[in-house]
């Protein structure tokens, strides 16, 4: 068995520096790539495509897909208007994420959704999001952390019997760089982790093909945290 090919959804950067102002670049953060390499996979960056049949051909080339972090999912996609404190949306990324998820469903390819990735998964399968956690009094924990990216800031508790609990154990300290989160869970999914203020931090799809979403950024912690490394290792090699 050769190494698994892991598609990593790219993101778009609009250049603000001098040289080529407003020039658009497709890129991936290096930590996603490094996590895949160090956990035994072969990373392949997936640029946005606009046409579903082409996306499906693209996804046929990889074994599994990581849907990465990024800007907010367009609230119109779950039936809401953008609230004042909702963030930037990039329609090309929304369209692409949805087509990747549909392709993976049809081709039975596993997905690991990270941060925005878990939100895309939930919306793609019919769930909704909180548009801005600090607007709700019940969410008192710092989910958009002020500390360095590899610093764990809050606890999450795993639900018994979930894949996430098998990999990570009963609880773990995670970093947190999000102001949105899963609100109404998509049909066909279970919650696999929550923070102590009740924010959904992990979800997974019922069924044979592993579709797992996490709200934190394991790729920014895997060098220092063995459990985060195990999450990538198990996703790439075993589930
Ligand atoms: Mn969090």
Coordinates of C-alpha atoms and ligand atoms in Angstrom, one line a residue:
X1 CA 0.0 0.0 0.0
X2 CA 1.4 3.3 -1.0
X3 CA 1.0 6.5 0.9
X4 CA -2.4 8.2 0.9
X5 CA -2.9 11.3 -1.2
X6 CA -4.5 14.0 0.9
X7 CA -6.2 16.9 -0.9
X8 CA -5.9 20.2 1.0
X9 CA -8.5 22.8 0.1
X10 CA -6.6 26.0 -0.9
X11 CA -7.5 29.5 0.1
X12 CA -7.4 32.8 -1.7
X13 CA -5.3 35.8 -0.8
X14 CA -5.9 39.2 -2.3
X15 CA -2.4 40.9 -2.3
X16 CA -2.5 44.2 -0.5
X17 CA 1.3 45.0 -0.7
X18 CA 3.0 46.8 -3.5
X19 CA 4.0 45.0 -6.6
X20 CA 0.7 43.5 -7.7
X21 CA -2.0 45.3 -5.7
X22 CA -5.4 43.4 -5.7
X23 CA -3.7 40.4 -7.4
X24 CA -5.3 37.1 -6.3
X25 CA -3.2 34.2 -5.2
X26 CA -4.3 30.7 -4.4
X27 CA -2.3 29.2 -1.5
X28 CA -2.2 26.8 1.5
X29 CA -0.9 27.5 4.9
X30 CA 2.3 25.4 5.3
X31 CA 1.2 23.9 8.6
X32 CA -1.5 21.8 6.9
X33 CA 1.1 20.5 4.4
X34 CA 3.6 19.8 7.1
X35 CA 1.1 17.9 9.2
X36 CA 0.2 15.7 6.3
X37 CA 3.8 15.0 5.4
X38 CA 4.8 14.2 9.0
X39 CA 1.8 11.9 9.5
X40 CA 2.6 9.8 6.5
X41 CA 0.5 11.3 3.7
X42 CA 1.2 13.0 0.5
X43 CA -0.3 16.5 0.4
X44 CA -1.9 17.9 -2.7
X45 CA -3.2 21.5 -2.7
X46 CA -6.6 21.8 -4.3
X47 CA -7.2 25.1 -6.1
X48 CA -10.8 26.3 -6.4
X49 CA -12.7 25.2 -9.5
X50 CA -16.0 26.5 -10.6
X51 CA -17.6 23.5 -12.4
X52 CA -18.9 20.5 -10.5
X53 CA -17.8 17.9 -13.1
X54 CA -14.3 19.2 -13.0
X55 CA -14.2 19.3 -9.2
X56 CA -15.3 15.6 -9.2
X57 CA -12.4 14.7 -11.5
X58 CA -10.1 16.6 -9.2
X59 CA -11.4 14.8 -6.1
X60 CA -11.0 11.4 -7.9
X61 CA -7.2 12.0 -7.8
X62 CA -7.0 12.1 -4.0
X63 CA -7.8 9.5 -1.3
X64 CA -9.0 11.9 1.4
X65 CA -9.7 15.6 1.7
X66 CA -8.9 18.2 4.4
X67 CA -11.3 21.2 4.3
X68 CA -9.2 24.0 5.8
X69 CA -9.9 27.1 7.8
X70 CA -10.8 30.4 6.2
X71 CA -13.4 33.2 6.2
X72 CA -17.0 32.9 7.2
X73 CA -19.5 30.7 5.4
X74 CA -22.2 32.9 3.7
X75 CA -25.2 32.9 6.0
X76 CA -27.5 32.9 3.0
X77 CA -26.5 29.3 2.5
X78 CA -28.3 28.4 5.7
X79 CA -31.2 30.7 5.3
X80 CA -30.0 33.8 7.3
X81 CA -29.0 37.3 6.4
X82 CA -25.5 38.5 7.4
X83 CA -25.6 40.1 10.9
X84 CA -23.5 43.2 11.6
X85 CA -20.7 41.3 13.3
X86 CA -20.6 38.4 10.8
X87 CA -17.2 38.3 8.9
X88 CA -16.0 38.4 5.3
X89 CA -17.4 35.9 2.9
X90 CA -15.8 34.7 -0.3
X91 CA -18.4 33.1 -2.6
X92 CA -15.8 31.2 -4.7
X93 CA -14.7 29.4 -1.5
X94 CA -18.3 28.7 -0.4
X95 CA -19.1 27.2 -3.8
X96 CA -15.9 25.2 -3.9
X97 CA -16.3 23.7 -0.4
X98 CA -19.9 22.6 -1.2
X99 CA -18.8 20.9 -4.5
X100 CA -15.9 19.2 -2.7
X101 CA -18.2 17.8 0.0
X102 CA -20.7 16.7 -2.6
X103 CA -17.9 15.0 -4.6
X104 CA -16.6 13.2 -1.5
X105 CA -20.1 12.0 -0.7
X106 CA -20.5 10.6 -4.2
X107 CA -17.0 9.1 -4.4
X108 CA -17.1 7.9 -0.7
X109 CA -13.9 9.8 0.3
X110 CA -13.2 10.7 3.9
X111 CA -13.1 14.3 5.0
X112 CA -11.4 16.1 7.9
X113 CA -12.9 19.6 8.2
X114 CA -10.9 22.1 10.3
X115 CA -12.3 25.3 11.7
X116 CA -14.2 26.8 8.7
X117 CA -14.1 23.2 7.4
X118 CA -16.4 21.9 10.2
X119 CA -18.8 24.8 9.5
X120 CA -18.8 24.1 5.7
X121 CA -19.6 20.4 6.5
X122 CA -22.5 21.3 8.8
X123 CA -24.0 23.8 6.3
X124 CA -23.5 21.4 3.4
X125 CA -25.5 18.8 5.1
X126 CA -28.3 21.1 6.2
X127 CA -27.2 22.6 9.5
X128 CA -26.8 26.2 10.7
X129 CA -24.2 28.3 12.4
X130 CA -23.9 31.0 15.1
X131 CA -22.7 34.0 13.2
X132 CA -20.9 35.6 16.1
X133 CA -20.4 33.8 19.4
X134 CA -19.5 36.9 21.5
X135 CA -23.1 38.2 20.8
X136 CA -24.4 35.4 23.0
X137 CA -24.0 35.7 26.8
X138 CA -23.9 31.9 27.3
X139 CA -20.6 31.6 25.4
X140 CA -18.2 33.0 28.0
X141 CA -15.0 31.3 27.0
X142 CA -12.3 32.9 24.8
X143 CA -12.9 31.2 21.4
X144 CA -10.9 33.8 19.4
X145 CA -7.7 33.6 21.4
X146 CA -5.3 36.3 22.0
X147 CA -2.4 33.9 22.6
X148 CA 0.0 32.4 20.1
X149 CA -1.5 29.9 17.6
X150 CA 0.1 26.8 19.2
X151 CA -1.1 27.7 22.7
X152 CA -4.0 25.6 24.0
X153 CA -6.6 28.0 25.4
X154 CA -9.7 26.0 26.3
X155 CA -10.8 22.5 27.2
X156 CA -13.0 20.3 25.1
X157 CA -14.9 17.2 26.3
X158 CA -15.3 14.3 23.9
X159 CA -18.6 12.4 23.6
X160 CA -18.4 8.7 24.5
X161 CA -18.3 6.3 21.6
X162 CA -17.3 8.8 18.9
X163 CA -14.3 8.5 16.6
X164 CA -12.9 11.7 18.1
X165 CA -13.0 10.1 21.6
X166 CA -11.2 7.0 20.3
X167 CA -8.4 9.1 18.9
X168 CA -8.1 12.0 21.4
X169 CA -9.5 10.5 24.7
X170 CA -12.0 12.0 27.0
X171 CA -10.7 15.6 27.1
X172 CA -8.0 17.8 25.6
X173 CA -6.9 21.4 25.6
X174 CA -7.2 23.1 22.2
X175 CA -6.4 26.4 20.6
X176 CA -9.3 28.4 19.4
X177 CA -9.5 30.9 16.4
X178 CA -13.2 31.1 15.6
X179 CA -16.1 33.5 16.2
X180 CA -18.7 31.3 14.6
X181 CA -19.7 27.7 15.4
X182 CA -22.2 25.0 14.7
X183 CA -25.7 25.9 15.9
X184 CA -28.3 23.4 14.6
X185 CA -26.4 20.2 13.9
X186 CA -26.9 18.8 10.3
X187 CA -29.1 15.6 10.1
X188 CA -27.0 12.5 10.0
X189 CA -24.3 13.9 12.2
X190 CA -23.5 13.5 15.9
X191 CA -21.7 16.0 18.2
X192 CA -18.3 14.5 19.2
X193 CA -16.9 17.3 21.3
X194 CA -18.0 20.4 23.1
X195 CA -16.2 23.2 25.1
X196 CA -17.3 23.8 28.7
X197 CA -19.6 26.7 27.7
X198 CA -21.4 24.3 25.3
X199 CA -19.9 25.4 21.9
X200 CA -19.8 22.4 19.5
X201 CA -16.1 21.8 18.8
X202 CA -16.3 18.5 17.0
X203 CA -18.9 16.7 14.8
X204 CA -18.9 13.5 12.8
X205 CA -21.1 11.9 10.2
X206 CA -22.8 8.6 10.9
X207 CA -22.0 5.9 8.4
X208 CA -19.1 4.0 6.9
X209 CA -17.1 6.8 5.4
X210 CA -15.3 9.0 8.0
X211 CA -16.4 12.6 7.8
X212 CA -15.1 14.5 10.9
X213 CA -15.1 18.1 11.6
X214 CA -13.1 19.9 14.4
X215 CA -13.5 23.6 15.3
X216 CA -9.9 24.1 16.5
X217 CA -6.7 24.1 14.6
X218 CA -4.8 20.8 15.2
X219 CA -2.3 21.7 12.4
X220 CA -1.1 24.6 14.5
X221 CA -0.4 22.3 17.5
X222 CA 0.6 18.9 16.2
X223 CA 4.4 19.6 16.7
X224 CA 3.9 20.0 20.4
X225 CA 0.8 17.8 21.1
X226 CA 0.9 14.0 20.4
X227 CA -2.9 13.8 20.4
X228 CA -3.2 16.4 17.6
X229 CA -0.6 14.4 15.7
X230 CA -2.7 11.2 16.2
X231 CA -5.7 13.0 14.8
X232 CA -3.9 13.5 11.5
X233 CA -2.2 10.1 11.6
X234 CA -5.4 8.2 12.2
X235 CA -7.3 10.3 9.5
X236 CA -4.6 9.8 6.9
X237 CA -3.7 6.1 7.6
X238 CA -6.5 4.4 9.4
X239 CA -10.0 5.9 9.0
Ligands
LIG1 MN1 -13.2 27.1 20.6

